[in-house]
Amino acid sequence: MIEHLTRQQHSDLPQLVAERTKMLIFDQLGCAYVGAELPSGRLALQYASTLGESRESSIAHSSRTLAAASAAFVNGAAGHAAELDCAHATTDFRATGHPATVIVPAAVAVAERHCSSGASLIDAVAAGFETGARTISVVGGLSRMRAEHGLYGGCLHSIGAAVASAKLLGLDADTTMHAAALALGQAISPVAFFGERRHLSKSITKGGQPATAGVAAHCKRPPVSKVSTTSSARLGV
């Protein structure tokens, strides 16, 4: 699957898929904008700010910029804070969780860091969705992961985030698979957070942490020098 997706280009996507992916990107950015004002979004930014500022990637609903991995963490946590983000199930009704709040923040952070085109971002997010959903489906969906292993299956979307990031960096299939393995090792989580009432650790576990993991495996690659501070104009989405 990864070998196929590393060869895939934006021009290979059916128009309906490309338009749907674009809508999912905008939808998730809107969710992060709303969630930035909620407790988990505010706490995520407060924590990430202690790690130092950077001009790499933007934070939703803020003039602040952080390193790409930190921006993915903040926007991922904020993106699930209000539970407005998309949920996904396969055609055989296997729930795969909340892919957008993991994959979109990771991809947008890397795309901004490396001045990627809008078409490249759409291609990367589509590949990330494909990877995460198929991986979770093949292991039996969220219910089986929870019942048999006590793990939250949605953390496997971190693999999708890693693939999306790798696509934006132009990495080959072998390097992408290593990055996916590293990402999953940072994102795996038990299901204990479902017992929390304040929706803090849930936002971090379902959004912030797996999004960060999808970026962190690639961050040794130096960023491209920027010519603009307006991410929407730079990405051209």
Short mmCIF file of C-alpha atoms in Angstrom, two decimals:
data_model
loop_
_atom_site.label_atom_id
_atom_site.label_comp_id
_atom_site.label_asym_id
_atom_site.label_seq_id
_atom_site.Cartn_x
_atom_site.Cartn_y
_atom_site.Cartn_z
CA MET A 1 0.00 0.00 0.00
CA ILE A 2 2.75 2.45 0.94
CA GLU A 3 4.68 1.68 -2.23
CA HIS A 4 1.56 2.55 -4.23
CA LEU A 5 0.84 5.73 -2.27
CA THR A 6 4.39 7.06 -2.53
CA ARG A 7 4.02 6.90 -6.33
CA GLN A 8 0.58 8.52 -6.31
CA GLN A 9 0.33 12.13 -7.44
CA HIS A 10 -2.42 14.73 -7.21
CA SER A 11 -3.20 14.25 -10.87
CA ASP A 12 -3.98 10.58 -10.16
CA LEU A 13 -6.81 11.43 -7.77
CA PRO A 14 -10.37 11.34 -9.11
CA GLN A 15 -11.86 14.83 -9.07
CA LEU A 16 -14.45 13.82 -6.48
CA VAL A 17 -11.72 12.53 -4.16
CA ALA A 18 -9.63 15.69 -4.59
CA GLU A 19 -12.61 17.95 -3.86
CA ARG A 20 -13.71 15.85 -0.90
CA THR A 21 -10.18 15.94 0.52
CA LYS A 22 -10.05 19.71 0.13
CA MET A 23 -13.34 20.00 2.01
CA LEU A 24 -12.01 17.77 4.81
CA ILE A 25 -8.93 19.98 5.14
CA PHE A 26 -10.99 23.15 5.46
CA ASP A 27 -13.45 21.44 7.80
CA GLN A 28 -10.67 20.30 10.12
CA LEU A 29 -9.01 23.72 10.14
CA GLY A 30 -12.38 25.14 11.19
CA CYS A 31 -12.67 22.57 13.98
CA ALA A 32 -9.21 23.57 15.24
CA TYR A 33 -10.20 27.24 15.13
CA VAL A 34 -13.20 26.53 17.36
CA GLY A 35 -11.33 24.16 19.64
CA ALA A 36 -8.51 26.62 20.23
CA GLU A 37 -10.86 28.50 22.58
CA LEU A 38 -11.76 25.39 24.60
CA PRO A 39 -9.79 24.09 27.61
CA SER A 40 -7.88 21.34 25.82
CA GLY A 41 -6.93 23.67 22.97
CA ARG A 42 -5.70 26.35 25.35
CA LEU A 43 -3.75 23.89 27.46
CA ALA A 44 -2.16 22.32 24.39
CA LEU A 45 -0.89 25.72 23.25
CA GLN A 46 0.27 26.59 26.76
CA TYR A 47 2.30 23.38 26.94
CA ALA A 48 3.71 23.58 23.41
CA SER A 49 4.80 27.17 23.98
CA THR A 50 7.18 25.99 26.71
CA LEU A 51 9.08 24.06 24.04
CA GLY A 52 10.10 27.27 22.29
CA GLU A 53 8.76 29.29 19.38
CA SER A 54 9.61 28.90 15.71
CA ARG A 55 8.39 30.36 12.43
CA GLU A 56 7.80 26.94 10.90
CA SER A 57 4.05 26.39 11.23
CA SER A 58 0.91 28.31 12.20
CA ILE A 59 -1.44 27.79 15.12
CA ALA A 60 -5.20 27.95 14.53
CA HIS A 61 -6.93 31.05 15.94
CA SER A 62 -3.58 32.58 16.94
CA SER A 63 -0.80 34.74 15.56
CA ARG A 64 1.70 32.37 17.18
CA THR A 65 3.91 30.04 15.18
CA LEU A 66 5.71 26.96 16.47
CA ALA A 67 7.89 24.14 15.22
CA ALA A 68 5.98 21.79 12.92
CA ALA A 69 5.68 18.96 15.46
CA SER A 70 4.44 21.38 18.14
CA ALA A 71 1.95 22.99 15.75
CA ALA A 72 0.61 19.55 14.83
CA PHE A 73 0.16 18.80 18.54
CA VAL A 74 -1.72 22.03 19.28
CA ASN A 75 -3.91 21.97 16.18
CA GLY A 76 -4.59 18.25 16.58
CA ALA A 77 -5.71 18.61 20.19
CA ALA A 78 -7.77 21.72 19.40
CA GLY A 79 -9.27 20.00 16.37
CA HIS A 80 -10.92 17.34 18.54
CA ALA A 81 -11.76 19.58 21.48
CA ALA A 82 -15.36 20.25 20.43
CA GLU A 83 -15.98 16.78 18.93
CA LEU A 84 -17.02 18.43 15.66
CA ASP A 85 -14.33 16.75 13.57
CA CYS A 86 -15.18 14.05 11.08
CA ALA A 87 -15.63 10.42 12.07
CA HIS A 88 -15.04 7.57 9.62
CA ALA A 89 -16.31 4.05 9.04
CA THR A 90 -15.51 1.63 6.25
CA THR A 91 -18.10 0.25 3.85
CA ASP A 92 -18.34 -2.87 6.04
CA PHE A 93 -19.21 -0.63 9.01
CA ARG A 94 -15.90 -0.88 10.83
CA ALA A 95 -15.36 2.38 12.69
CA THR A 96 -11.87 3.84 12.30
CA GLY A 97 -12.21 6.88 14.57
CA HIS A 98 -11.32 10.49 13.78
CA PRO A 99 -8.77 10.60 10.97
CA ALA A 100 -8.85 14.30 10.09
CA THR A 101 -7.78 15.61 13.51
CA VAL A 102 -4.62 13.50 13.22
CA ILE A 103 -3.74 13.65 9.53
CA VAL A 104 -4.69 17.22 8.59
CA PRO A 105 -2.76 19.03 11.37
CA ALA A 106 0.33 16.94 10.63
CA ALA A 107 0.14 17.47 6.88
CA VAL A 108 -0.59 21.20 7.12
CA ALA A 109 2.29 21.73 9.55
CA VAL A 110 4.77 19.93 7.28
CA ALA A 111 3.38 21.57 4.14
CA GLU A 112 3.80 25.00 5.68
CA ARG A 113 7.28 24.16 6.97
CA HIS A 114 8.43 23.08 3.52
CA CYS A 115 6.40 25.53 1.41
CA SER A 116 4.49 22.76 -0.36
CA SER A 117 1.84 23.44 -2.97
CA GLY A 118 -1.88 23.09 -2.35
CA ALA A 119 -2.02 20.16 -4.77
CA SER A 120 0.73 18.39 -2.83
CA LEU A 121 -1.14 18.94 0.42
CA ILE A 122 -4.35 17.46 -1.00
CA ASP A 123 -2.45 14.46 -2.36
CA ALA A 124 -0.74 13.92 1.01
CA VAL A 125 -3.95 14.13 3.04
CA ALA A 126 -5.74 11.73 0.68
CA ALA A 127 -2.87 9.25 1.05
CA GLY A 128 -2.97 9.67 4.82
CA PHE A 129 -6.69 8.93 4.98
CA GLU A 130 -6.23 5.87 2.77
CA THR A 131 -3.44 4.55 4.96
CA GLY A 132 -5.07 5.11 8.32
CA ALA A 133 -8.51 3.81 7.39
CA ARG A 134 -7.22 0.67 5.66
CA THR A 135 -4.80 -0.13 8.47
CA ILE A 136 -7.47 0.14 11.17
CA SER A 137 -9.94 -1.83 9.07
CA VAL A 138 -7.55 -4.72 8.49
CA VAL A 139 -6.96 -5.15 12.25
CA GLY A 140 -10.69 -5.32 12.87
CA GLY A 141 -11.69 -1.71 13.54
CA LEU A 142 -11.93 0.22 16.79
CA SER A 143 -14.19 -2.27 18.55
CA ARG A 144 -11.89 -5.26 18.11
CA MET A 145 -8.79 -3.29 19.14
CA ARG A 146 -10.57 -2.17 22.30
CA ALA A 147 -12.16 -5.51 23.18
CA GLU A 148 -9.14 -7.74 22.55
CA HIS A 149 -6.22 -5.45 23.37
CA GLY A 150 -7.57 -2.55 25.41
CA LEU A 151 -6.06 -0.13 22.90
CA TYR A 152 -7.54 2.80 21.02
CA GLY A 153 -7.40 1.80 17.35
CA GLY A 154 -7.62 5.39 16.15
CA CYS A 155 -3.99 5.87 17.15
CA LEU A 156 -3.19 3.98 13.93
CA HIS A 157 -4.08 7.17 12.08
CA SER A 158 -0.61 8.26 13.16
CA ILE A 159 0.59 5.98 10.37
CA GLY A 160 -1.56 7.99 7.99
CA ALA A 161 -0.07 11.20 9.36
CA ALA A 162 3.42 9.82 8.82
CA VAL A 163 2.60 8.83 5.25
CA ALA A 164 1.11 12.26 4.54
CA SER A 165 4.24 13.93 5.94
CA ALA A 166 6.48 11.63 3.94
CA LYS A 167 4.58 12.41 0.75
CA LEU A 168 5.19 16.12 1.28
CA LEU A 169 8.89 15.45 1.78
CA GLY A 170 9.17 13.20 -1.28
CA LEU A 171 10.44 10.21 0.70
CA ASP A 172 10.68 6.74 -0.83
CA ALA A 173 8.57 3.77 0.28
CA ASP A 174 11.21 2.18 2.50
CA THR A 175 11.92 5.41 4.41
CA THR A 176 8.19 6.05 4.71
CA MET A 177 7.59 2.64 6.28
CA HIS A 178 10.33 3.27 8.86
CA ALA A 179 8.76 6.64 9.67
CA ALA A 180 5.32 5.03 10.02
CA ALA A 181 6.71 2.52 12.51
CA LEU A 182 8.35 5.30 14.53
CA ALA A 183 5.13 7.31 14.51
CA LEU A 184 3.01 4.45 15.81
CA GLY A 185 5.47 3.80 18.62
CA GLN A 186 4.88 7.34 19.85
CA ALA A 187 1.09 7.31 19.47
CA ILE A 188 -0.16 3.96 20.81
CA SER A 189 -2.63 4.43 23.66
CA PRO A 190 -4.87 2.41 25.99
CA VAL A 191 -8.56 3.28 26.09
CA ALA A 192 -8.58 4.58 29.68
CA PHE A 193 -9.11 8.17 28.49
CA PHE A 194 -12.73 7.36 27.63
CA GLY A 195 -13.47 7.54 31.35
CA GLU A 196 -12.42 11.18 31.59
CA ARG A 197 -15.16 13.80 31.88
CA ARG A 198 -13.32 16.99 30.99
CA HIS A 199 -12.27 15.95 27.48
CA LEU A 200 -8.63 16.95 27.99
CA SER A 201 -6.63 13.74 27.65
CA LYS A 202 -9.13 12.55 25.02
CA SER A 203 -8.32 15.50 22.76
CA ILE A 204 -4.60 14.95 23.25
CA THR A 205 -4.76 11.18 22.73
CA LYS A 206 -7.13 11.26 19.75
CA GLY A 207 -5.65 14.34 18.07
CA GLY A 208 -2.55 16.01 19.41
CA GLN A 209 -0.28 13.10 20.19
CA PRO A 210 -0.79 10.99 17.03
CA ALA A 211 -0.57 14.13 14.86
CA THR A 212 2.73 15.02 16.54
CA ALA A 213 4.00 11.49 16.05
CA GLY A 214 3.26 11.67 12.34
CA VAL A 215 5.48 14.74 12.04
CA ALA A 216 8.22 13.96 14.55
CA ALA A 217 9.67 11.04 12.59
CA HIS A 218 10.58 13.44 9.75
CA CYS A 219 11.68 16.57 11.56
CA LYS A 220 15.43 16.10 11.08
CA ARG A 221 14.94 17.24 7.50
CA PRO A 222 15.70 21.01 7.34
CA PRO A 223 12.83 23.35 6.45
CA VAL A 224 12.64 25.43 3.28
CA SER A 225 13.24 29.17 3.62
CA LYS A 226 9.90 30.99 3.63
CA VAL A 227 8.88 33.93 1.52
CA SER A 228 5.44 34.54 3.02
CA THR A 229 3.82 34.47 6.45
CA THR A 230 0.33 33.74 5.12
CA SER A 231 -0.09 29.97 5.08
CA SER A 232 -3.30 29.94 3.02
CA ALA A 233 -1.65 31.97 0.27
CA ARG A 234 1.48 29.85 0.35
CA LEU A 235 -0.40 26.55 0.19
CA GLY A 236 -2.80 27.80 -2.48
CA VAL A 237 -5.63 25.54 -1.32
#
